[in-house]
Tab-separated table of C-alpha atoms in Angstrom:
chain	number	residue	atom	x	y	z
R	241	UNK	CA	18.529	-7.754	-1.358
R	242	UNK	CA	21.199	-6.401	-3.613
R	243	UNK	CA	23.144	-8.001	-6.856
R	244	UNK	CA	26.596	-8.220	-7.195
R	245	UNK	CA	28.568	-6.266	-9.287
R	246	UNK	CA	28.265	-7.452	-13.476
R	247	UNK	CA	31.870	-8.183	-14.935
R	248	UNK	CA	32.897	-5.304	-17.497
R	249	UNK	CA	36.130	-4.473	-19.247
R	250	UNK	CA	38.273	-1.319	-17.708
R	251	UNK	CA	36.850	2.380	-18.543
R	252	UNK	CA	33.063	1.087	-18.459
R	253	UNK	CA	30.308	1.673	-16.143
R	254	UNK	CA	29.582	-0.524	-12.964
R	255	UNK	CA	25.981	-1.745	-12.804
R	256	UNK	CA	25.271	-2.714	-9.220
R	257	UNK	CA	21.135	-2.930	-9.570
R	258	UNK	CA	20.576	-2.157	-5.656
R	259	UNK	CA	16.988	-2.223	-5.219
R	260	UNK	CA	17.417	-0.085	-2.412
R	261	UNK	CA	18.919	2.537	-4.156
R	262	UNK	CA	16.493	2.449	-6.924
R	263	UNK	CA	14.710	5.800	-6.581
R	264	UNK	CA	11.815	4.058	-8.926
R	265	UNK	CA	11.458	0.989	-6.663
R	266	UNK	CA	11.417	3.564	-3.413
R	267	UNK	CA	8.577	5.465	-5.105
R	268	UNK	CA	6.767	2.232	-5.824
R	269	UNK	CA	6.778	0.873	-2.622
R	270	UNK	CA	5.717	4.504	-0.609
R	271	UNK	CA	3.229	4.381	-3.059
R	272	UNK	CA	1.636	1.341	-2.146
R	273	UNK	CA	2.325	1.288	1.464
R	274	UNK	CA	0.875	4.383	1.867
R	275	UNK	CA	-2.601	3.768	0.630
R	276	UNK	CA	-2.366	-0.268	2.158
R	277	UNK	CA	-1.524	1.765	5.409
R	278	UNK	CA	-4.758	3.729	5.164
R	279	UNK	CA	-6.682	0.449	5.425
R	280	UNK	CA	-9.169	0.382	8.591
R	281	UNK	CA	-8.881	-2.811	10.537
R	282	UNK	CA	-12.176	-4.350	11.765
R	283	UNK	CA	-13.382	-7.047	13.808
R	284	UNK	CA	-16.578	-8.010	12.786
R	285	UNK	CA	-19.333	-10.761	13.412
R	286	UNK	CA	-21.645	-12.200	10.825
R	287	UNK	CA	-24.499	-14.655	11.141
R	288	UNK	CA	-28.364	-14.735	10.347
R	289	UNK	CA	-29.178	-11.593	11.974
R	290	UNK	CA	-26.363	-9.400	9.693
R	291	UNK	CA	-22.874	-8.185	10.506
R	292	UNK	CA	-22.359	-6.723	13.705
R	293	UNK	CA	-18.561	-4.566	14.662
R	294	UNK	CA	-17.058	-5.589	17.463
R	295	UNK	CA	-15.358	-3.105	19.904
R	296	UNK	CA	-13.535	-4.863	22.629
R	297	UNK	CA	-9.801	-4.906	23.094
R	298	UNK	CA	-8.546	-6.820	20.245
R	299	UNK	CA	-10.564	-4.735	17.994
R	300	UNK	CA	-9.007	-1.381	19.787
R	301	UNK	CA	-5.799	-2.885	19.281
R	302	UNK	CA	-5.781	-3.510	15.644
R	303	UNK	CA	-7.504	-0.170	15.055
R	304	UNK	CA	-5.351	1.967	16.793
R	305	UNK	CA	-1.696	0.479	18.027
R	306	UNK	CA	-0.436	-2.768	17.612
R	307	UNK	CA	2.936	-1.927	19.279
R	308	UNK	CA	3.558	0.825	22.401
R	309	UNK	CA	6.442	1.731	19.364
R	310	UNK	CA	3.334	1.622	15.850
R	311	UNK	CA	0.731	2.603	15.215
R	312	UNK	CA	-1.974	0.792	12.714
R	313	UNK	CA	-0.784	3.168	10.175
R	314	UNK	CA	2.939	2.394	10.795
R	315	UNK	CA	2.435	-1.237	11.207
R	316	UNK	CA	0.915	-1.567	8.023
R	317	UNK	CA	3.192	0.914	6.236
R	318	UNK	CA	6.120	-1.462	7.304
R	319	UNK	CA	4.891	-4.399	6.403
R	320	UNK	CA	3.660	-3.411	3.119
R	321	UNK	CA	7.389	-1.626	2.191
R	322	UNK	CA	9.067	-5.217	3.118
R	323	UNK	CA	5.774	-7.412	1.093
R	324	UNK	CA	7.281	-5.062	-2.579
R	325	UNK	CA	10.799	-5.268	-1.945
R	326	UNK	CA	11.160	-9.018	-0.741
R	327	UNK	CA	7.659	-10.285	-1.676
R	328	UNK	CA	7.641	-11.716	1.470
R	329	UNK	CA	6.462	-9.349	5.330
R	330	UNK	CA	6.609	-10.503	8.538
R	331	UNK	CA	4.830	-9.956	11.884
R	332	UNK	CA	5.459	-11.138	15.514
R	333	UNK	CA	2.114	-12.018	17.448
R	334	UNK	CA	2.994	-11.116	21.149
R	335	UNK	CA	0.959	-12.954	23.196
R	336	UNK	CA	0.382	-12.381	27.478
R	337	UNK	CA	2.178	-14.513	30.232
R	338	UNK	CA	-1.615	-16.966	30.354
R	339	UNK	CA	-1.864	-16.695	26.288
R	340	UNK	CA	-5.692	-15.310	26.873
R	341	UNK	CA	-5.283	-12.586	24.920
R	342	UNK	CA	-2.780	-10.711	22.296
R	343	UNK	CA	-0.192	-7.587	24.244
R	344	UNK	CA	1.124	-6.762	20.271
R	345	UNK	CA	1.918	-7.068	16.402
R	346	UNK	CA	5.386	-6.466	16.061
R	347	UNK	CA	6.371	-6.210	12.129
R	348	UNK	CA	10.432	-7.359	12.152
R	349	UNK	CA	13.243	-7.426	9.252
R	350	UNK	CA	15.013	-10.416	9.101
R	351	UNK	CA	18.066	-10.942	7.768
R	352	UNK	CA	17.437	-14.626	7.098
R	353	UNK	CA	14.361	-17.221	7.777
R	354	UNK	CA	13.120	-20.065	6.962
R	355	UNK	CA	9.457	-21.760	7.216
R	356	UNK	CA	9.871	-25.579	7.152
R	357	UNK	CA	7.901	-28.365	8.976
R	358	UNK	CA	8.645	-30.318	12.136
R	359	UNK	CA	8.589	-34.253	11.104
R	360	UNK	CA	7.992	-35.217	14.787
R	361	UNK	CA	4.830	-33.198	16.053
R	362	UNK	CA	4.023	-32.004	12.652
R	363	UNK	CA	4.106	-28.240	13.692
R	364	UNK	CA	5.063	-25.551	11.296
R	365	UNK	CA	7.892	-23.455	12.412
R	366	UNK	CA	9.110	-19.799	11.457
R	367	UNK	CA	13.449	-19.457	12.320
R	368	UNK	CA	14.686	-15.795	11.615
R	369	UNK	CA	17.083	-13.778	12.564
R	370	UNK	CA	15.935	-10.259	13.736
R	371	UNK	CA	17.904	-6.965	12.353
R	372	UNK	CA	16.910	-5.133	15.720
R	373	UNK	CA	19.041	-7.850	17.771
R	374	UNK	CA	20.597	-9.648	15.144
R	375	UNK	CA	19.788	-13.088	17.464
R	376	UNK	CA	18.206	-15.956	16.018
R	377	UNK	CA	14.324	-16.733	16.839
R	378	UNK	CA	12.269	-19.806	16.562
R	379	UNK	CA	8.849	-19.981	16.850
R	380	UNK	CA	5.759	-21.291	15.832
R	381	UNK	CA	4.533	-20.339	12.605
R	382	UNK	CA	1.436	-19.813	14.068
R	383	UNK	CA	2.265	-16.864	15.942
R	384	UNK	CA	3.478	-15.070	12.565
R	385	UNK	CA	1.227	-13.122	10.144
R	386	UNK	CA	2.429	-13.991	6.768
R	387	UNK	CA	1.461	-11.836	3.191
R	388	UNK	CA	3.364	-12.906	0.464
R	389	UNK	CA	3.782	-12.079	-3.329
R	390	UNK	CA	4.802	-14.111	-6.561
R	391	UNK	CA	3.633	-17.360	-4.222
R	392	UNK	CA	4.673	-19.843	-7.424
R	393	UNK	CA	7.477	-21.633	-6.849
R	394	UNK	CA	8.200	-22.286	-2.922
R	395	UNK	CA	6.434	-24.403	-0.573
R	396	UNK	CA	6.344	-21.562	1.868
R	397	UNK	CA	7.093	-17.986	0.582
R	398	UNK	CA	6.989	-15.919	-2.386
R	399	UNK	CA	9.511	-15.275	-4.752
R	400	UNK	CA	11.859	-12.457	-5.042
R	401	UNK	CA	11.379	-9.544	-7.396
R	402	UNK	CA	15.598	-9.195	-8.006
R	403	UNK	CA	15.809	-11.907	-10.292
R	404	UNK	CA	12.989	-10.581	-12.797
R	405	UNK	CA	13.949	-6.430	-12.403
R	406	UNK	CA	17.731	-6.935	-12.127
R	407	UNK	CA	18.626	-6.349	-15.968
R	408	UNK	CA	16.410	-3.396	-16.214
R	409	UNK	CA	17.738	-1.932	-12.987
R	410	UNK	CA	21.222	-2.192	-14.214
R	411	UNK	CA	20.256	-0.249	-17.716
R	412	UNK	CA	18.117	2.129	-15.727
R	413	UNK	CA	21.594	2.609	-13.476
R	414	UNK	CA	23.721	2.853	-16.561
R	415	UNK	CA	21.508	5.535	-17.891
R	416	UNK	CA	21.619	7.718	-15.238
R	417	UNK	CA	25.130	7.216	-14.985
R	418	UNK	CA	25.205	8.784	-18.559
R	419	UNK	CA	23.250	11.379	-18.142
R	420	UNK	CA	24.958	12.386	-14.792
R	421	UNK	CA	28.206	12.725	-16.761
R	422	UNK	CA	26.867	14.394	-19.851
R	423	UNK	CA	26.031	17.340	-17.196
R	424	UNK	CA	28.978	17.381	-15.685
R	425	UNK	CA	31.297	17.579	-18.560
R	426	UNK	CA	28.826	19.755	-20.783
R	427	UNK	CA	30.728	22.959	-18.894
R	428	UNK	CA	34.666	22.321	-19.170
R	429	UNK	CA	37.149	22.772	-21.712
R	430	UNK	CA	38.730	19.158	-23.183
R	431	UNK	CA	41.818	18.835	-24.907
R	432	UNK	CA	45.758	19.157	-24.033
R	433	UNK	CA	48.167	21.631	-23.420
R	434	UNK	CA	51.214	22.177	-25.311
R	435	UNK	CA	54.483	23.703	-23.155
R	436	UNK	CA	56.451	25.815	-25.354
R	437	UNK	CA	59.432	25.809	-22.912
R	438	UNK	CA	61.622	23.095	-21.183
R	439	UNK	CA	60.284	21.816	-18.318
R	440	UNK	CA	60.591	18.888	-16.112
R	441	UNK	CA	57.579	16.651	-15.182
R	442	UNK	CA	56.868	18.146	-12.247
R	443	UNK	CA	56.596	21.266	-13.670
R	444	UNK	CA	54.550	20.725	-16.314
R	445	UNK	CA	51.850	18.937	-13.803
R	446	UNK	CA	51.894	21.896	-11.740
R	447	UNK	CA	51.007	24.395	-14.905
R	448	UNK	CA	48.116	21.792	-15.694
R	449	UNK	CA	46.620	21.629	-12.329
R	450	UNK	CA	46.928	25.158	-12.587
R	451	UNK	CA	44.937	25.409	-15.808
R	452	UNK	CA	42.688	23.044	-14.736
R	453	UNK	CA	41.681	24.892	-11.320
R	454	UNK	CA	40.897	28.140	-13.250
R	455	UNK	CA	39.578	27.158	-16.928
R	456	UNK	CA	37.890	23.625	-16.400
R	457	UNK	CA	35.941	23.531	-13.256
R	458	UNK	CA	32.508	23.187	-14.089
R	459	UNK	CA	32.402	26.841	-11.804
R	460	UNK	CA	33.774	28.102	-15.350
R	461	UNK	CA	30.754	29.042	-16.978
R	462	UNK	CA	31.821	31.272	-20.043
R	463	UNK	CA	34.425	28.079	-20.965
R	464	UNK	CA	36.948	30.975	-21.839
R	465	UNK	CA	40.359	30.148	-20.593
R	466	UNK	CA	43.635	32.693	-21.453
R	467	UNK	CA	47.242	31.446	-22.028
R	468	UNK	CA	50.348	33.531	-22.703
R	469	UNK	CA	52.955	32.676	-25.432
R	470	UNK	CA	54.621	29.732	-23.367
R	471	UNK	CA	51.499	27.365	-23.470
R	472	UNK	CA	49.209	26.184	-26.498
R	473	UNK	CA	45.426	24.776	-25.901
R	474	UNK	CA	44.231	22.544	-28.372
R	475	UNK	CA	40.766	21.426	-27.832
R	476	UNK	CA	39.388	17.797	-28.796
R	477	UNK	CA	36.038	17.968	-29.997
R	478	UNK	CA	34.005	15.284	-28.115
R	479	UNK	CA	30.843	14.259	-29.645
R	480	UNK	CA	28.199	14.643	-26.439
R	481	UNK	CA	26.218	10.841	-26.646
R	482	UNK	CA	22.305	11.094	-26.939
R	483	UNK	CA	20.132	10.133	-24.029
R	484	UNK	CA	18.135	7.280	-25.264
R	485	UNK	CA	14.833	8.972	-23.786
R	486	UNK	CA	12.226	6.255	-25.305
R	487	UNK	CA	14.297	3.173	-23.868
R	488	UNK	CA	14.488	4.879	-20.510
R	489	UNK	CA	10.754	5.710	-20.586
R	490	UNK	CA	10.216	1.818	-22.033
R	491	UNK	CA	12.528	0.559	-18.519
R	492	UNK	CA	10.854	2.503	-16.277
R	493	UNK	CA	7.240	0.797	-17.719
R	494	UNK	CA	8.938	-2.148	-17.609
R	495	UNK	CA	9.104	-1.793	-13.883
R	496	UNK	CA	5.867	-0.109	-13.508
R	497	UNK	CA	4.092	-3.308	-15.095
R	498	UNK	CA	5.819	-5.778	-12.894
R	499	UNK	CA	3.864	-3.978	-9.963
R	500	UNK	CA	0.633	-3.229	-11.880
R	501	UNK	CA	1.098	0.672	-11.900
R	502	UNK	CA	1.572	4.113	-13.687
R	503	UNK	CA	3.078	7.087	-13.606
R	504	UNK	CA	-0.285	8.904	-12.928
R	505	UNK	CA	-0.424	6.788	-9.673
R	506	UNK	CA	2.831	7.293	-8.722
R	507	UNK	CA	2.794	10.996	-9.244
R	508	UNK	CA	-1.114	11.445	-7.708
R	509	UNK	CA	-2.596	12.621	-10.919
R	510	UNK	CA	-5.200	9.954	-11.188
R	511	UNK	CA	-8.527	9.893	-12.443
R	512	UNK	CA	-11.373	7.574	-10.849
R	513	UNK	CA	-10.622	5.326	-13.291
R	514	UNK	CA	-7.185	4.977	-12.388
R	515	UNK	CA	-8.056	4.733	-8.854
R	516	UNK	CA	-10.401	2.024	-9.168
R	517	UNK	CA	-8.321	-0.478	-11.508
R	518	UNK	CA	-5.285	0.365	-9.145
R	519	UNK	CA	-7.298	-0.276	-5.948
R	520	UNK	CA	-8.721	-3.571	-7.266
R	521	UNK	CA	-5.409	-5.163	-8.744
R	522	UNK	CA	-2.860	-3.793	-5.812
R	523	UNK	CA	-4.619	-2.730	-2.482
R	524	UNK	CA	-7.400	-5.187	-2.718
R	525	UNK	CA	-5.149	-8.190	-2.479
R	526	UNK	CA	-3.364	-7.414	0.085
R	527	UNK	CA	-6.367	-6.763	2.032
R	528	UNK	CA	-7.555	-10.146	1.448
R	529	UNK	CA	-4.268	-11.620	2.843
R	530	UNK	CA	-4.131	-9.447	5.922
R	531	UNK	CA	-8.250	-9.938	6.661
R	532	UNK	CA	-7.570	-14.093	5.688
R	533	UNK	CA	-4.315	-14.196	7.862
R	534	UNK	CA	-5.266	-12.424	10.617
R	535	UNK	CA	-8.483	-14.357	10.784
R	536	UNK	CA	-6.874	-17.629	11.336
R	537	UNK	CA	-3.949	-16.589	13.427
R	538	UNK	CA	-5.796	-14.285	16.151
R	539	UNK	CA	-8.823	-15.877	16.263
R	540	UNK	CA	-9.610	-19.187	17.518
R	541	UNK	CA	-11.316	-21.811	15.596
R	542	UNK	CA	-14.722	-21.881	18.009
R	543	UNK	CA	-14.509	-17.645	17.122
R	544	UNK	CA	-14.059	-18.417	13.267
R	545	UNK	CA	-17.535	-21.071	14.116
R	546	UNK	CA	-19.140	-18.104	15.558
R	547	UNK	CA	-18.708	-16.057	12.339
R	548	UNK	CA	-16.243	-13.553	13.879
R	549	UNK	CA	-13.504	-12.510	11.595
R	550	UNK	CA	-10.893	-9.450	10.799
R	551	UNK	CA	-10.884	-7.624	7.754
R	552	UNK	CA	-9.307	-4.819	6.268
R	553	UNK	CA	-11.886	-1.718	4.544
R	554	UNK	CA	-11.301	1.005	2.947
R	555	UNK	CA	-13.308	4.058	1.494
R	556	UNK	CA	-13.332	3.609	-1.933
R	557	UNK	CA	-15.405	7.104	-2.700
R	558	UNK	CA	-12.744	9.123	-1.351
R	559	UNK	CA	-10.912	9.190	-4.744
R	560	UNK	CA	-14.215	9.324	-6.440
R	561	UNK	CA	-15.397	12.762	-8.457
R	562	UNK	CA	-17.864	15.156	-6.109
R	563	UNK	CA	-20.677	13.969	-9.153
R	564	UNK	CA	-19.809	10.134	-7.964
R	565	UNK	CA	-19.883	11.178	-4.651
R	566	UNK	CA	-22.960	12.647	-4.762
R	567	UNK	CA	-24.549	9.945	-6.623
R	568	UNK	CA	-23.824	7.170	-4.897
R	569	UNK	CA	-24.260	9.146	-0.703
R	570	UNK	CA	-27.637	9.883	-2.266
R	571	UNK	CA	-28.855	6.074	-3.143
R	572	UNK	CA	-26.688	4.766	0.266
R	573	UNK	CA	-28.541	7.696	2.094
R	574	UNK	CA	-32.024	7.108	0.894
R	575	UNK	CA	-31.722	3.431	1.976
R	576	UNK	CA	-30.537	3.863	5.473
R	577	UNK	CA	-27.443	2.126	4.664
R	578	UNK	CA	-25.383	5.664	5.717
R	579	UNK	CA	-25.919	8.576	8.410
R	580	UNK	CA	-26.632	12.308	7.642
R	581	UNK	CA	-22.812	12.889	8.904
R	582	UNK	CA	-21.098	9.996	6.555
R	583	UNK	CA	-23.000	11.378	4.012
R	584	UNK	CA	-21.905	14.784	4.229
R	585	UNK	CA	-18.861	13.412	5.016
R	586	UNK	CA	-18.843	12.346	1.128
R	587	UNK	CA	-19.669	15.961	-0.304
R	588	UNK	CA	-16.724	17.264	2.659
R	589	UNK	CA	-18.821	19.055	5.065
R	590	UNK	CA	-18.485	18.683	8.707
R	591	UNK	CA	-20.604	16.725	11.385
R	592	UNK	CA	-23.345	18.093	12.688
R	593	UNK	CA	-24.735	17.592	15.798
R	594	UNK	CA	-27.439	14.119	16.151
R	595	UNK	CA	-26.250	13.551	12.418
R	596	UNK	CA	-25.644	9.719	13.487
R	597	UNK	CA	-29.030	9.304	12.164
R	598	UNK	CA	-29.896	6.811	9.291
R	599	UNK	CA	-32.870	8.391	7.244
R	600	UNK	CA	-34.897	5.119	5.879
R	601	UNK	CA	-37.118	6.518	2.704
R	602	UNK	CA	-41.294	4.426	2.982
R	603	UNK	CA	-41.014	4.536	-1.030
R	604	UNK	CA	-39.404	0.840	-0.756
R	605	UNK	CA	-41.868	-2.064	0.603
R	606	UNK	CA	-41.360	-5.597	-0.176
R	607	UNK	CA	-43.181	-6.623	-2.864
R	608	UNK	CA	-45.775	-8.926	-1.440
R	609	UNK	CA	-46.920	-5.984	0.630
R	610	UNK	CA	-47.776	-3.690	-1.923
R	611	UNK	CA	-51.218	-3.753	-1.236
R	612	UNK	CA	-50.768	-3.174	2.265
R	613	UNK	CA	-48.793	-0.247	1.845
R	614	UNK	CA	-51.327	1.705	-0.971
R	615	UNK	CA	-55.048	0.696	1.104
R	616	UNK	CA	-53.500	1.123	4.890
R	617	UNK	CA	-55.112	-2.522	5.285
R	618	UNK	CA	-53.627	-5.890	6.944
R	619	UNK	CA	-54.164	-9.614	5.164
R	620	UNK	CA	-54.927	-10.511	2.034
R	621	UNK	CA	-57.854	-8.734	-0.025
R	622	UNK	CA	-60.283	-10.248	-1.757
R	623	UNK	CA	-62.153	-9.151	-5.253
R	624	UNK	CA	-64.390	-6.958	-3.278
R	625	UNK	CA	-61.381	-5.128	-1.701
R	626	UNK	CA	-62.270	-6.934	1.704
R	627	UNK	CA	-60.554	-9.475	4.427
R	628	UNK	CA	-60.729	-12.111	5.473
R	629	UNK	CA	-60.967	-10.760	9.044
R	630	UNK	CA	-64.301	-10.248	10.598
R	631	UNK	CA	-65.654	-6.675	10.625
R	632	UNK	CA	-63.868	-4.891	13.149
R	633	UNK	CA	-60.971	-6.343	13.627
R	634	UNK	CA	-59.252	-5.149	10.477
R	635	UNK	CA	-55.786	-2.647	11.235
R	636	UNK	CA	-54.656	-0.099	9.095
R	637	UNK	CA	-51.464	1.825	8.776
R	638	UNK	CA	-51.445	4.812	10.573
R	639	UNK	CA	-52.143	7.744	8.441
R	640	UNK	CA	-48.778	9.293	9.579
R	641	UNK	CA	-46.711	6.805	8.825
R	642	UNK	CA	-48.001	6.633	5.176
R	643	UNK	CA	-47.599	10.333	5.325
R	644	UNK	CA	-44.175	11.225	6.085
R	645	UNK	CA	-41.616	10.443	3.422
R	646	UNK	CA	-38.483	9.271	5.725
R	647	UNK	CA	-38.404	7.762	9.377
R	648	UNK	CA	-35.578	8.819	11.677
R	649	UNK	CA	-33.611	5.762	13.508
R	650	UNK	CA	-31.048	6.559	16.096
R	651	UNK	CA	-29.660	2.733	15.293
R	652	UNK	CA	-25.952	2.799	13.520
R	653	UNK	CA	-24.155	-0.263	12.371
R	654	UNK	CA	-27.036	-2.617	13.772
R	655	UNK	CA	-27.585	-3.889	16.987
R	656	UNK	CA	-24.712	-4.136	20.029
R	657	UNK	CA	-22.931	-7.535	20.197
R	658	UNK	CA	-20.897	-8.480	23.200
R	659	UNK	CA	-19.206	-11.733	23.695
R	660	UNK	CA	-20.415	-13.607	27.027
């Protein structure tokens, strides 16, 4: 969305404020649409018995392509680009001839849309008009994944950043403008020439292009010029205006605050810390939107009863220090809640072959079973260190069990679940 030209008096600069143009916004939003974009899409199940992935075509479609024209990473790219510049991103659910099953997510740019209500069936529907075609859709709202930003003051979608930015884009603009001409006239000559000998006006603009093609190109680098006895030079001192560094460095915060980030994001010299607080207050919530919003739109409501759902992961640890790393893959690892190969995944080694193992450490038992685990002995023990099982019938723990300090499982991710 761009603003239209502010009025100003002849000789001044012309602040336009084009978001598009802003080379600030355009590294904001590849910023944040490149790590959004690096989310992992998942279609998961969770009841009693733990969460189980799913891996049947909707998940395969999410995870890899949701257009024959995107990818996943492309998809989300695009729609995270449109969600910073407009505060509003779109996306097209493609469904087959029978509706049984999703063909594609197609993320559009619309020159215009509109969300409102139908008053006879009730049904919410989504008019646009597409940029690819430039024809006019209508459809139901349903069908249309939805993020949104700023969602304060409209019924149905989240307010524009141009209002809020738009002053401090146009002294941002202004200031470059200065500085681009303080470069360009820091090389050439100013002042007049006087003609010591009668000449018509023709003549005299020809001797001045003249002098201006040799001495005051910005090619002249020496700013040395030489005149013979028919022309004078007399230079006007200019006084060269000040870049006002700390009120461009106070803009550009400006900015940065309005989308919760820094320069050391923006320029990938981050610590953990930085990582962390800009993961949590930027990527994070527009996770939850896509994982809420694709939920209810791909899903049906008896899937959603089931405990099936769509969110959007990421690996956290991968901006973490090696020390973190390490820390952290060893407690995971211990536990079983990682393999041998995600955990050296962590400290950047290769896969190794059967490394799809999860190593579960006998050191934890729960903590009614104590007993059992120290004396090898089943049911509960009396004063004398005895059952309450006749003689004979008593079980122990194996000796090699108690023995060996991890147990191998081939399981990963928990037990297969397939829909009937």
């Amino acid at each position: 969305m761009k603003f239209s030209p502010i009025f100003t008096i002849r000789g001044e600069y012309n602040a336009v404020a084009d978001m598009d143009a802003s080379d600030i916004i355009g590294s904001i939003t590849n910023c944040i649409a490149t790590n959004v974009a690096k989310l992992t899409p998942q279609l998961i199940r969770t009841d009693s018995k733990g969460m189980l992935i799913r891996d049947d075509y909707l998940a395969k479609l999410l995870s890899l392509r949701w257009s024959p024209e995107l990818s996943t990473y492309d998809a989300l790219y695009k729609m995270t680009a449109q969600l910073v510049r407009d505060s509003n991103a779109f996306a097209i659910v493609f469904y087959s001839d029978d509706f049984s099953r999703v063909k594609s997510i197609v993320p559009i740019t619309a020159r215009g849309y509109r969300i409102w209500e139908d008053e006879e069936t009730g049904t919410l529907l989504f008019r646009f008009t597409w940029d690819y075609d430039g024809k006019i859709y209508t459809i139901p709202y349903q069908s249309v994944i939805h993020i949104k930003a700023r969602f304060d003051k409209k019924r149905f979608l989240g307010s524009a950043p141009d209002p809020a930015l738009r002053n401090t884009l146009e002294l941002l603009d202004a200031t470059g403008q200065a500085l681009k001409n303080t470069v360009k006239n820091s090389a050439n000559l100013k002042g007049y020439l006087k003609y010591n000998n009668f000449a018509d006006n023709e003549e005299l603009k020809n001797k001045v292009k003249e002098f201006q093609t040799a001495y005051m190109d910005a090619s002249n680098e020496g700013g040395l010029g030489g005149l013979d006895n028919t022309m004078e030079f007399h230079e006007i001192n200019q006084r060269t205006p000040s870049i006002p560094t700390l009120q461009s460095q106070f803009l550009r915060d400006n900015i940065y605050r309005y989308y919760n980030v820094n320069e050391n994001i923006l320029m990938s010299k981050f610590s953990e810390t930085d990582w962390n607080a800009f993961y949590e207050s930027v990527i994070e919530p527009i996770a939850l939107q896509l994982s809420l919003e694709f939920t209810f739109k791909l899903l049906t409501e008896r899937e959603r009863g089931f405990g099936n759902k769509i969110i959007f992961s990421s690996n956290r640890l991968q901006y973490a220090t090696l020390q973190t790393r390490s820390a952290v893959g060893s407690i995971l690892y211990d536990r079983g809640i990682i393999t041998i190969n995600e955990f050296r995944e962590l400290l950047y080694y290769e896969p190794i072959e059967d490394g799809d193992v999860r190593m579960v450490s006998l050191n934890y038992v729960k903590a009614d079973e104590q007993s059992l685990y120290q004396i090898g002995q089943q049911g509960e023990t009396n004063g004398d260190n005895q059952t309450n099982e006749p003689e004979g019938q008593q079980a122990k723990i194996p000796t090699r069990i108690i023995t060996n300090a991890y147990l191998g499982t081939k399981l990963k991710g928990g037990r297969e679940w397939k829909m009937n």
